[in-house]
Structures are given as C-alpha cells and as structure tokens.
Coordinates of C-alpha atoms and ligand atoms in Angstrom, one line a residue:
M1171 CA -8.2 -31.0 -5.6
R1172 CA -9.1 -30.0 -2.2
I1173 CA -6.9 -27.3 -0.8
L1174 CA -6.8 -26.4 3.0
F1175 CA -5.3 -22.9 3.7
V1176 CA -4.0 -22.6 7.2
E1177 CA -3.6 -19.3 9.2
A1178 CA -1.8 -19.1 12.5
L1179 CA -3.9 -16.6 14.5
Y1180 CA -7.0 -14.6 13.9
K1181 CA -5.7 -11.2 12.8
S1182 CA -7.2 -7.7 12.4
T1183 CA -6.4 -7.7 8.7
E1184 CA -7.7 -9.8 5.9
P1185 CA -5.2 -12.6 4.9
M1186 CA -5.1 -11.2 1.2
S1187 CA -2.5 -13.5 -0.2
I1188 CA -4.5 -16.4 0.8
M1189 CA -7.7 -14.8 -0.6
L1190 CA -6.0 -14.3 -3.9
L1191 CA -4.4 -17.9 -4.1
S1192 CA -7.9 -19.3 -3.3
S1193 CA -9.5 -17.4 -6.2
L1194 CA -6.7 -18.6 -8.5
A1195 CA -7.4 -22.2 -7.4
K1196 CA -11.2 -21.8 -7.8
Q1197 CA -10.7 -20.6 -11.3
K1198 CA -9.2 -24.0 -12.0
G1199 CA -12.0 -25.8 -10.5
H1200 CA -10.4 -26.7 -7.1
K1201 CA -12.1 -26.5 -3.7
T1202 CA -10.7 -24.3 -1.1
F1203 CA -11.1 -24.2 2.7
L1204 CA -9.5 -22.1 5.5
H1205 CA -8.6 -23.1 9.0
V1206 CA -7.0 -20.9 11.8
L1207 CA -4.8 -22.9 14.1
T1208 CA -5.5 -21.0 17.5
S1209 CA -9.1 -22.1 17.1
G1210 CA -7.9 -25.7 17.7
G1211 CA -8.9 -29.1 16.2
L1212 CA -6.6 -29.3 13.3
E1213 CA -6.9 -33.2 13.2
L1214 CA -10.6 -33.0 13.0
V1215 CA -10.5 -30.4 10.3
L1216 CA -8.2 -32.6 8.2
R1217 CA -10.5 -35.6 8.7
E1218 CA -13.5 -33.5 7.7
I1219 CA -11.8 -31.9 4.6
R1220 CA -9.5 -34.6 3.5
P1221 CA -7.1 -32.1 1.7
D1222 CA -4.8 -32.9 -1.1
I1223 CA -2.8 -29.8 -0.5
V1224 CA -2.2 -27.8 2.7
A1225 CA -0.9 -24.3 2.1
Y1226 CA 0.5 -21.8 4.6
S1227 CA 1.4 -18.0 4.2
A1228 CA 4.0 -17.2 6.7
M1229 CA 5.7 -14.1 8.2
T1230 CA 8.8 -14.6 10.4
G1231 CA 7.3 -15.3 13.9
D1232 CA 4.1 -17.2 12.8
H1233 CA 6.1 -19.6 10.7
R1234 CA 6.6 -21.5 14.0
Y1235 CA 3.0 -22.4 14.2
F1236 CA 3.0 -23.7 10.7
I1237 CA 6.2 -25.9 11.3
E1238 CA 4.2 -27.6 14.2
A1239 CA 1.1 -27.8 12.2
N1240 CA 2.8 -29.4 9.4
K1241 CA 4.0 -32.3 11.7
T1242 CA 0.3 -33.1 12.4
V1243 CA -0.7 -32.8 8.8
K1244 CA 2.0 -35.3 7.7
E1245 CA 1.2 -37.6 10.5
Y1246 CA -2.4 -37.5 9.4
G1247 CA -1.6 -38.1 5.7
K1248 CA 2.1 -38.3 4.4
N1249 CA 0.9 -37.9 0.8
I1250 CA -0.7 -34.5 1.5
F1251 CA 1.4 -31.9 -0.3
T1252 CA 2.4 -29.2 2.0
I1253 CA 3.8 -25.8 0.9
M1254 CA 4.6 -22.5 2.5
G1255 CA 4.7 -19.1 0.9
G1256 CA 5.1 -15.5 2.1
R1257 CA 7.9 -13.4 3.5
H1258 CA 9.4 -15.9 5.8
P1259 CA 10.3 -18.7 3.3
T1260 CA 11.1 -15.9 0.7
F1261 CA 13.9 -14.6 2.9
F1262 CA 14.6 -17.6 4.8
P1263 CA 14.4 -20.6 2.3
E1264 CA 16.5 -22.6 4.6
I1265 CA 13.3 -23.4 6.5
L1266 CA 13.2 -26.3 4.0
K1267 CA 15.9 -28.0 5.9
S1268 CA 14.5 -27.8 9.2
S1269 CA 10.9 -28.7 8.5
N1270 CA 9.0 -31.4 6.7
L1271 CA 7.4 -29.1 4.2
D1272 CA 7.2 -30.5 0.8
A1273 CA 8.0 -27.1 -0.9
I1274 CA 8.1 -23.3 -0.4
C1275 CA 7.1 -20.6 -2.8
V1276 CA 9.6 -17.7 -3.0
G1277 CA 8.6 -14.3 -4.1
E1278 CA 5.3 -13.6 -5.9
G1279 CA 3.1 -16.8 -6.1
D1280 CA 0.2 -15.8 -8.2
D1281 CA 1.6 -17.2 -11.6
A1282 CA 3.6 -20.1 -9.9
W1283 CA 0.6 -21.3 -7.9
P1284 CA -1.9 -22.2 -10.7
E1285 CA 1.1 -23.7 -12.6
L1286 CA 2.0 -25.9 -9.6
L1287 CA -1.7 -27.1 -9.1
D1288 CA -1.5 -28.3 -12.7
V1289 CA 1.6 -30.2 -12.1
L1290 CA 0.2 -31.7 -9.0
E1291 CA -3.0 -32.7 -10.7
R1292 CA -1.6 -33.9 -14.0
G1293 CA 2.0 -34.9 -13.3
G1294 CA 5.3 -33.1 -14.0
K1295 CA 8.3 -31.9 -12.2
I1296 CA 7.5 -29.5 -9.4
E1297 CA 11.0 -28.0 -9.6
D1298 CA 10.3 -26.8 -13.2
V1299 CA 7.8 -24.4 -11.8
E1300 CA 9.6 -21.1 -11.3
N1301 CA 9.4 -19.6 -7.8
I1302 CA 8.6 -23.2 -6.4
V1303 CA 11.5 -24.6 -4.3
T1304 CA 12.1 -28.0 -2.8
A1305 CA 15.1 -29.6 -1.2
D1306 CA 16.2 -30.6 -4.6
N1307 CA 16.5 -27.2 -6.1
L1308 CA 17.2 -25.1 -3.0
D1309 CA 20.5 -23.9 -4.4
S1310 CA 19.4 -23.3 -8.0
Y1311 CA 15.7 -22.3 -8.2
A1312 CA 14.5 -19.9 -10.8
L1313 CA 12.4 -16.7 -10.2
R1314 CA 9.9 -15.4 -12.8
P1315 CA 9.7 -11.7 -13.3
R1316 CA 7.3 -9.6 -11.1
R1317 CA 4.0 -9.0 -12.3
A1318 CA 3.4 -5.6 -14.1
D1319 CA -0.3 -6.0 -14.6
L1320 CA -2.6 -6.5 -11.5
D1321 CA -5.7 -5.9 -13.3
D1322 CA -6.1 -9.3 -14.8
L1323 CA -5.8 -11.2 -11.5
P1324 CA -9.1 -12.4 -10.1
I1325 CA -11.1 -10.6 -7.5
L1326 CA -10.0 -11.9 -4.0
D1327 CA -11.9 -14.8 -2.4
Y1328 CA -13.7 -12.6 0.2
D1329 CA -16.1 -15.4 1.1
L1330 CA -13.2 -17.5 2.2
C1331 CA -12.2 -15.2 4.9
Y1332 CA -15.5 -13.5 5.8
K1333 CA -17.3 -16.9 6.2
N1334 CA -14.6 -18.4 8.4
T1335 CA -13.3 -15.6 10.6
P1336 CA -14.7 -12.8 12.7
L1337 CA -13.7 -10.4 10.1
G1338 CA -16.9 -11.3 8.3
N1339 CA -18.7 -9.1 11.1
S1340 CA -16.6 -6.2 10.6
L1341 CA -17.7 -3.1 8.5
K1342 CA -14.2 -2.0 8.0
R1343 CA -12.8 -3.9 5.0
T1344 CA -9.2 -4.0 3.6
I1345 CA -8.1 -3.8 0.0
M1346 CA -4.7 -3.5 -1.6
T1347 CA -4.4 -1.5 -5.0
S1348 CA -0.7 -1.9 -5.6
R1349 CA 2.5 -3.9 -4.8
G1350 CA 6.1 -3.0 -4.0
C1351 CA 7.8 0.1 -2.6
P1352 CA 10.9 1.9 -4.0
Y1353 CA 12.4 2.8 -0.7
S1354 CA 15.0 1.1 1.3
C1355 CA 14.0 1.4 5.0
A1356 CA 16.5 -0.9 6.8
Y1357 CA 14.0 -2.7 8.9
C1358 CA 11.6 -3.5 6.1
F1359 CA 11.8 -6.3 3.6
N1360 CA 11.3 -4.2 0.4
H1361 CA 15.0 -3.4 -0.2
I1362 CA 15.9 -7.1 -0.2
Y1363 CA 12.8 -7.8 -2.2
N1364 CA 14.0 -5.2 -4.9
K1365 CA 17.5 -6.6 -4.9
M1366 CA 16.3 -10.1 -5.2
Y1367 CA 14.1 -9.1 -8.4
R1368 CA 16.6 -6.6 -9.8
G1369 CA 16.1 -6.7 -13.6
K1370 CA 13.0 -8.7 -13.3
G1371 CA 9.9 -6.5 -13.7
P1372 CA 8.7 -3.1 -12.2
V1373 CA 9.3 -2.3 -8.6
V1374 CA 5.9 -1.0 -8.2
A1375 CA 2.8 -2.3 -9.9
R1376 CA -0.7 -0.7 -9.5
Q1377 CA -4.2 -1.7 -10.2
S1378 CA -6.2 0.8 -12.5
V1379 CA -8.6 3.1 -10.8
S1380 CA -11.5 1.2 -12.6
R1381 CA -10.3 -2.1 -11.3
V1382 CA -10.1 -0.6 -7.6
I1383 CA -13.5 0.8 -8.0
G1384 CA -14.9 -2.5 -9.6
E1385 CA -13.4 -4.7 -6.8
T1386 CA -14.8 -2.4 -4.1
K1387 CA -18.2 -2.4 -5.8
H1388 CA -18.2 -6.3 -5.8
M1389 CA -17.2 -6.4 -2.0
I1390 CA -19.9 -3.9 -1.0
A1391 CA -22.6 -5.8 -3.1
N1392 CA -21.8 -9.0 -1.0
W1393 CA -20.5 -7.8 2.4
R1394 CA -21.9 -4.9 4.4
T1395 CA -19.2 -2.3 4.3
K1396 CA -18.9 1.1 5.9
F1397 CA -15.2 1.9 5.7
I1398 CA -12.3 0.9 3.4
K1399 CA -8.7 0.6 4.7
F1400 CA -6.2 0.6 1.8
Y1401 CA -3.3 -1.6 3.0
D1402 CA -0.8 -0.6 0.1
D1403 CA 2.7 0.1 1.5
D1404 CA 2.5 3.5 -0.1
F1405 CA -1.0 4.5 -1.3
V1406 CA 0.4 7.5 -2.9
L1407 CA 4.0 7.7 -4.1
K1408 CA 3.8 10.9 -6.0
L1409 CA 1.1 13.4 -7.4
D1410 CA 0.1 11.7 -10.6
D1411 CA -2.9 11.1 -12.9
W1412 CA -3.8 7.9 -10.9
L1413 CA -4.5 10.2 -7.9
Y1414 CA -6.4 12.7 -9.8
E1415 CA -8.6 10.1 -11.3
F1416 CA -9.1 8.4 -8.0
S1417 CA -10.0 11.5 -6.1
K1418 CA -12.5 12.3 -8.7
R1419 CA -14.3 8.9 -9.1
W1420 CA -14.1 7.5 -5.7
P1421 CA -16.5 9.9 -4.1
K1422 CA -18.9 9.6 -6.8
E1423 CA -18.8 5.9 -7.4
I1424 CA -18.0 4.5 -4.0
G1425 CA -18.4 7.3 -1.5
L1426 CA -17.1 5.5 1.5
P1427 CA -14.6 7.1 4.0
F1428 CA -11.2 5.4 3.9
H1429 CA -7.7 5.1 5.5
C1430 CA -4.5 4.8 3.6
L1431 CA -0.7 4.8 4.2
L1432 CA 1.8 7.3 2.7
R1433 CA 5.1 8.6 3.7
A1434 CA 5.3 12.1 5.5
D1435 CA 8.1 13.4 3.3
V1436 CA 6.1 12.9 0.2
A1437 CA 3.0 14.6 1.9
S1438 CA 5.1 17.4 3.0
R1439 CA 6.8 18.0 -0.4
E1440 CA 3.4 17.9 -2.4
P1441 CA 0.7 19.3 -0.1
E1442 CA -1.7 18.8 -3.0
I1443 CA -1.7 15.1 -2.2
L1444 CA -3.4 15.3 1.2
A1445 CA -5.9 17.9 -0.3
L1446 CA -6.8 15.5 -3.0
L1447 CA -7.1 12.5 -0.5
K1448 CA -9.3 14.9 1.5
K1449 CA -11.5 15.5 -1.5
A1450 CA -11.8 11.9 -2.2
G1451 CA -13.1 11.1 1.4
V1452 CA -10.1 10.2 3.4
Q1453 CA -10.8 9.8 7.2
S1454 CA -7.3 9.1 8.3
V1455 CA -3.7 8.5 7.1
S1456 CA -0.8 6.5 8.4
M1457 CA 2.5 8.4 8.1
S1458 CA 5.1 6.4 10.0
V1459 CA 7.7 8.4 12.2
E1460 CA 9.6 5.1 13.1
S1461 CA 11.9 7.1 15.4
G1462 CA 12.0 10.5 16.9
N1463 CA 15.7 10.1 17.1
D1464 CA 17.6 11.5 14.0
Y1465 CA 20.4 9.0 14.1
I1466 CA 18.1 6.1 14.5
R1467 CA 15.5 7.3 11.8
N1468 CA 18.0 8.3 9.2
Q1469 CA 21.3 6.6 9.8
L1470 CA 20.1 3.3 11.1
F1471 CA 16.7 3.0 9.4
N1472 CA 17.4 4.8 6.3
R1473 CA 14.2 6.7 6.2
K1474 CA 15.6 9.8 4.6
M1475 CA 13.1 12.1 6.4
S1476 CA 13.6 15.1 8.4
K1477 CA 11.9 16.1 11.7
D1478 CA 10.7 19.3 9.8
E1479 CA 9.0 17.2 7.0
L1480 CA 7.3 15.1 9.6
R1481 CA 6.1 18.1 11.5
K1482 CA 4.7 19.7 8.3
A1483 CA 2.9 16.7 7.1
F1484 CA 1.2 16.1 10.5
K1485 CA 0.2 19.9 10.7
S1486 CA -1.1 19.8 7.1
A1487 CA -3.2 16.7 7.8
G1488 CA -4.5 18.2 11.0
D1489 CA -5.4 21.5 9.3
L1490 CA -7.5 19.6 6.8
G1491 CA -9.3 17.6 9.5
I1492 CA -7.5 14.3 8.6
C1493 CA -6.7 12.1 11.6
T1494 CA -3.2 10.7 11.6
F1495 CA -1.5 7.5 12.8
S1496 CA 2.3 7.4 13.3
N1497 CA 3.9 4.1 13.7
T1498 CA 7.1 4.3 15.8
I1499 CA 9.7 1.6 16.6
L1500 CA 11.1 1.1 20.0
G1501 CA 13.9 -1.1 21.4
V1502 CA 16.6 -0.2 18.9
P1503 CA 20.0 -1.2 20.0
I1504 CA 23.1 0.7 18.9
S1505 CA 26.6 -0.3 19.3
E1506 CA 28.7 1.3 22.1
T1507 CA 31.2 2.6 19.5
E1508 CA 28.5 4.4 17.6
E1509 CA 26.9 5.8 20.8
K1510 CA 30.3 7.2 21.9
K1511 CA 31.2 8.5 18.3
F1512 CA 28.0 10.3 17.8
C1513 CA 27.3 11.1 21.5
L1514 CA 24.0 9.3 21.5
A1515 CA 21.7 8.9 24.5
G1516 CA 21.0 5.5 25.9
S1517 CA 18.4 3.2 24.5
L1518 CA 15.7 4.1 27.0
E1519 CA 16.4 7.8 26.5
R1520 CA 16.0 7.4 22.8
D1521 CA 12.7 5.5 23.2
I1522 CA 11.4 8.4 25.3
E1523 CA 12.6 10.9 22.7
S1524 CA 10.4 9.0 20.1
V1525 CA 7.2 9.2 22.4
D1526 CA 8.0 13.0 23.0
F1527 CA 8.3 13.6 19.3
N1528 CA 4.9 12.0 18.7
L1529 CA 3.4 13.9 21.5
E1530 CA 4.9 17.1 20.0
I1531 CA 3.5 16.5 16.3
R1532 CA 0.2 15.6 17.9
A1533 CA -0.5 12.5 15.8
T1534 CA -4.1 11.3 16.5
M1535 CA -2.8 7.9 17.4
T1536 CA 0.6 6.2 17.7
E1537 CA 1.6 2.7 18.0
Y1538 CA 5.0 1.4 19.2
P1539 CA 6.2 -1.9 17.9
I1540 CA 9.3 -3.2 19.1
L1541 CA 12.3 -3.7 16.6
F1542 CA 12.3 -7.2 15.3
P1543 CA 15.4 -7.9 13.1
Y1544 CA 13.8 -9.8 10.3
P1545 CA 15.9 -12.1 8.3
R1546 CA 18.3 -10.6 5.7
T1547 CA 17.0 -7.0 6.3
A1548 CA 19.8 -4.4 6.6
I1549 CA 18.8 -3.9 10.4
G1550 CA 18.7 -7.7 10.8
E1551 CA 22.2 -8.0 9.5
Y1552 CA 23.4 -4.9 11.7
C1553 CA 21.9 -6.7 14.8
K1554 CA 23.6 -10.0 14.0
K1555 CA 26.8 -8.2 13.3
N1556 CA 27.0 -6.4 16.5
G1557 CA 25.8 -9.4 18.5
F1558 CA 22.5 -7.9 19.5
F1559 CA 20.6 -11.0 18.0
A1560 CA 21.9 -14.5 17.6
G1561 CA 19.8 -15.2 14.4
D1562 CA 17.3 -17.8 15.9
Y1563 CA 14.1 -16.9 14.2
N1564 CA 12.2 -19.4 16.2
T1565 CA 12.6 -17.0 19.1
F1566 CA 10.3 -14.5 17.2
T1567 CA 6.6 -14.1 18.2
A1568 CA 3.9 -13.6 15.7
S1569 CA 3.4 -10.0 16.4
Y1570 CA 6.2 -7.4 16.7
Q1571 CA 4.2 -5.7 19.4
N1572 CA 5.7 -8.1 21.8
K1573 CA 8.8 -8.6 24.0
S1574 CA 12.1 -7.8 22.1
P1575 CA 13.8 -10.8 20.6
M1576 CA 17.2 -9.2 21.1
G1577 CA 19.8 -10.9 23.3
C1578 CA 21.4 -7.4 24.3
F1579 CA 18.6 -6.3 26.4
S1580 CA 17.9 -7.6 29.9
D1581 CA 14.4 -8.9 30.9
R1582 CA 13.9 -5.8 32.8
E1583 CA 14.7 -3.5 29.8
K1584 CA 12.4 -5.5 27.6
M1585 CA 9.6 -5.0 30.2
V1586 CA 10.2 -1.2 30.3
Q1587 CA 10.2 -1.0 26.5
Q1588 CA 6.8 -2.9 26.3
N1589 CA 5.4 -0.6 29.2
L1590 CA 6.4 2.5 27.4
A1591 CA 5.0 1.1 24.1
L1592 CA 1.6 0.5 25.7
L1593 CA 1.6 3.8 27.7
G1594 CA 2.8 5.7 24.7
T1595 CA -0.4 4.9 22.9
V1596 CA -2.5 6.0 26.0
L1597 CA -0.4 9.3 26.2
Q1598 CA -1.0 10.0 22.6
S1599 CA -4.8 9.7 23.0
F1600 CA -4.6 12.7 25.2
A1601 CA -1.8 14.7 23.2
G1602 CA -3.7 14.2 19.9
S1603 CA -7.0 15.2 21.4
R1604 CA -8.6 18.6 20.3
N1605 CA -9.7 19.1 23.9
L1606 CA -7.2 21.6 25.6
L1607 CA -7.6 20.1 29.0
A1608 CA -6.9 16.6 27.7
R1609 CA -3.8 18.0 26.2
K1610 CA -2.7 19.6 29.3
L1611 CA -3.3 16.3 31.1
A1612 CA -0.9 14.6 28.6
S1613 CA 2.1 16.4 30.2
L1614 CA 1.2 15.4 33.6
L1615 CA 0.6 11.8 32.5
R1616 CA 3.9 11.7 30.5
F1617 CA 5.8 12.6 33.5
L1618 CA 4.2 10.0 35.6
A1619 CA 4.5 7.3 33.0
V1620 CA 8.2 8.0 32.2
K1621 CA 9.3 8.6 35.8
V1622 CA 7.4 5.8 37.5
L1623 CA 4.9 3.6 35.6
I1624 CA 7.2 2.1 32.9
K1625 CA 9.5 0.8 35.6
L1626 CA 6.8 -1.3 37.2
P1627 CA 5.8 -5.0 36.3
L1628 CA 2.4 -3.9 35.3
G1629 CA 2.3 -4.5 31.6
K1630 CA -1.2 -6.5 31.6
I1631 CA -2.7 -3.7 33.4
Y1632 CA -1.4 -1.0 31.1
L1633 CA -2.6 -3.3 28.4
L1634 CA -6.1 -2.6 29.5
F1635 CA -5.6 1.1 29.2
Y1636 CA -3.9 0.6 25.9
V1637 CA -7.0 -1.3 24.6
M1638 CA -9.4 1.4 25.9
A1639 CA -7.3 4.0 24.1
L1640 CA -7.0 1.9 21.0
N1641 CA -10.7 1.2 20.7
Y1642 CA -11.7 4.8 21.4
L1643 CA -9.2 6.1 18.7
H1644 CA -10.2 3.6 16.2
R1645 CA -14.0 4.1 16.7
A1646 CA -14.0 7.9 17.1
K1647 CA -11.2 9.0 15.0
L1648 CA -9.3 6.6 12.6
Y1649 CA -12.1 4.5 11.3
N1650 CA -15.0 6.7 12.3
Y1651 CA -17.8 5.5 10.1
D1652 CA -20.6 5.8 12.7
K1653 CA -21.4 8.1 15.6
F1654 CA -19.2 7.1 18.5
N1655 CA -21.3 4.9 20.9
F1656 CA -20.0 4.6 24.5
W1657 CA -21.8 1.3 25.1
N1658 CA -20.5 -0.4 21.9
W1659 CA -16.9 0.9 22.8
F1660 CA -17.4 -0.6 26.4
K1661 CA -18.7 -4.1 25.0
A1662 CA -15.6 -4.4 22.9
I1663 CA -13.1 -4.0 25.5
P1664 CA -13.0 -7.6 26.9
G1665 CA -12.7 -9.1 23.5
S1666 CA -10.2 -6.7 22.4
Y1667 CA -8.2 -7.2 25.6
R1668 CA -8.0 -11.0 25.1
F1669 CA -7.0 -10.5 21.4
N1670 CA -4.1 -8.1 22.4
L1671 CA -3.1 -10.2 25.3
E1672 CA -2.6 -13.2 23.0
K1673 CA -0.8 -10.9 20.5
Q1674 CA 1.3 -8.9 22.8
F1675 CA 2.1 -11.2 25.6
E1676 CA 2.3 -14.5 23.5
K1677 CA 5.2 -16.8 24.5
T1678 CA 7.4 -18.2 22.0
I1679 CA 6.9 -22.0 21.4
R1680 CA 10.6 -22.8 22.4
Ligands
SF4_964 S1 8.5 3.3 2.9 FE1 7.4 1.7 4.0 S2 7.1 0.0 2.8 FE2 8.6 1.3 1.7 S3 10.6 0.4 2.4 FE3 10.0 1.9 3.8 S4 8.9 0.9 5.5 FE4 8.9 -0.4 3.8

C-alpha cells in the first residue's frame, strides 16, 4: 500500500513518531511518503502519490490543520483510509465525532500500526485491533500494554524526514532513547498517560546503551552529524548502571557533543550525574524551572522542586562548564480565592518573578512558553473549573510560544505576556554571559523591559531581538559544535525570523 504521512508545519525537531511508523510500514513492504501542509499543494501531492492511507500525528493545536486537510483528502478520494495518532486523539478521542477521520490511534501505536496495515490490506475488523478507535468502538476500545522492550523496534526512517524537510541540512540531529516519565507535573500529559495505562506495562522503558550507540552510528554513517540532541523527557532519572555504561562508551564509540533533558532536583540530589554527563561529552542540559513562583511551581504545577534545588543544580552545571537551558511557563492564571488566601501577587508580577529567578540562577538560555491547558491535564481541568478556559481546543495554536488561549486574560494582558516572553530570552542572553559587563547591562535592560518595553505593541520587533539572541545562544553555547561564525549567524536571522513569526504569531484558523 502507499502511505502518505502528513505534518502540519516545518518544525525544529524531527517527527520521530512518523519516522518510526514509516519504518514499521516499510518492514511490511509498503511505500511511504511525507508532506508538510504549510508547503502547500496537498491536492497535487495526492494526485501524484495516489495514497491508500493518509496518516497524521497530532498535538493539540496542529490537529486543526489536519482536520482541514482531511476534508481535502476525502474530497479527492473518499476511499482513502485516514487515521490520526499522537497526543491529541489520545486525550481527546471525541475528535472522531467532529471530523471525517476514519480512525484514531490511542496511546502507543507501534504494535497497533503494523496490525492495522494487515487488516486494511487483507481484510478484517479494524475495531479488533487494540488501540485503534473508530466511531463504532469509541466507548469500548481496548488498549494493549505499553512496550517494555524498545530495542526490537526498527531504526527510524531518517530518510523520510531528512530527504523531505530542511532538517536534512542540519548538523544537529535528534534521538530518543526512552519513553515515559514517572512524575506528575500538572501541565504535562504524562500523569494522564500513566493513569490511562495503569497496570499495563512499565511507566518508563529505555533502549540499551548498545542500541542507542548502534542507531547513532547508523545515522552518522548516512547523514552528516556534528551534534546529538537527546529528546527524552528525562534522559537521566537516577544514577544507575545505564548512565555509567553510557558515560564510558559514548565518548569512545561516538564522541559527539550532546544535549539532554533532566530534572534539576535529580541533578542537585546526585551531583555525580552531571559529572558523568560531562565525562560523556555533554555540551548543554535542559532543566526546566517552569515557574519562579513557589506556589505556581509546587502547588499548581506539582513540580515538587525547591528554589534551592534549582539554584544548586544550575550552579553545579555552570561550575562544570555545562551550558543550561531553563524552560519557564508564563501566563498562569490563579483563582481570586487562592490569590487572597495565599497572599499571591498578580499574574504579571508572578511572571516577572519567574524572569527574575532565571536571571538570578544565570541559566545560559531561557525560553518562556505561555500556559496552554492541554486536554485532560490537571492544569487543563483547573483552568476549565475556574472558568479561565472554555474548553474549545480549536482556539489552540500549533505552538505554545504564542498568545494565551485563556479567556480570563484581556488582549492587552496577552500582549504583555508575549512581550515578556520574547524579551525575557533576550535578557537571559546577557545575564547568562560570562562577561561581567554584559551581566551588568542585564540589570539595566531588565528595568527598561519590565517598566516600559513589555507594555508597548512592538512584539514583532522584539521577535527580531529574540531571534538574534536565540540563534547566538544555540550556535555559540547550547549546540556549539563549530566555532561561532558571525557571518553564518547573521545569514540565519531572516529565515529564523520568518520561522518564528509563523510559529509565535500564527493566527488560529477559527
Ligand atoms: S518531569 Fe517533565 S516529562 Fe515528566 S511529567 Fe514533569 S514535565 Fe512531564
């Protein structure tokens, strides 16, 4: 069969689920293709490829593109089987009722997908395939257990992505070595996922070090690579044999610098973790702060992480010469009752507190997404219960670095949040610098930004400064695999500006 995978927009990270599904389909002798909707010409692509199946992998936000695209697909050929997987249909299976999709895949798809292809090719009942849901079994579908073994999955179809998107030209490539996270942060999907799968397989599954090294070697042999970004939710959950083995073998057998994500509380409790990562060749780590306000971070977001743990982890990383990235969420509404009861500052003051905390811990780089209350997450339910968000996910943009979808903020408040998010990253590029003068300048700029600039409707100008800071920090610090070249940095600005303009100022379809 001919399978067309459809992506909504070009992204800065490889669509790894699609790449895995493509490999699984190829193992069964099917032909696979990739189309990115924002490049246009879907009808032409359909005519050229003549797909039997069109498959989408959707986050809440980019699902809107797929619902529209699916109308075009069905107009072109009503017998084309269309299916959506990913987080959006997993947590919002009701999408089947408001779209003309034939099916959705709920939860992990890597065992359901090959089985579904067999049924579609040879006949059988789609609803008998566990994890596959149609309008007929929406209220009674079965879920197979989570995978424990990731080593027997095929190597991702890198060609599908690198031959069809600009990511092929990048020298930084993304790999995932594990699945799952045992924590319960309120804004993240993992706690609902773990609840959905309770009693059905391990919460966390991990590839062996040999498999990680084998896949990386395969990629390097086929695609020029200078830097690896490990995209696991938690690359290190604890000090264990896996990490000891990885830190010994990676520098000898691969020897490329890398970036990974871990929790600051884990890094601060076990200082040896950062030391082992350094030994392995880590260039930078992501350790999310999520909020500089204790109430938001621990009561609302359930991060269970103190400011002292954050300070210690960022200091340890800095002392080891590891660059740091701290993700921090702005635009978090709190009910008036709670604000009064716990004597909390207003929303903007809390956002400024977060920016100030990042300046204090001197993270190398910070980005400030806006809170998006994703379906069924604890924070999503909190926002709905308190009337902050009405529950229409079609108002979501594809990126959470965009205007808040909350009904409780005025347009002006949303503009101020977005301005602070953009300028916060610029400020951090000064505060995280090793240059004393740059750090002194950060205090002055912080004053100017907070008192004046965030209130002005100049977001698209601030975006330019954001893009300049982002590109500098990526090239010179976080993903520093070549000597920083001013001219290359300068040339990258226009493209990066257009990319971020589309991402951060995208209008919702409705
Ligand atoms: S630690 Fe990260 S991946 Fe895990 S639940 Fe929290 S936000 Fe999600």
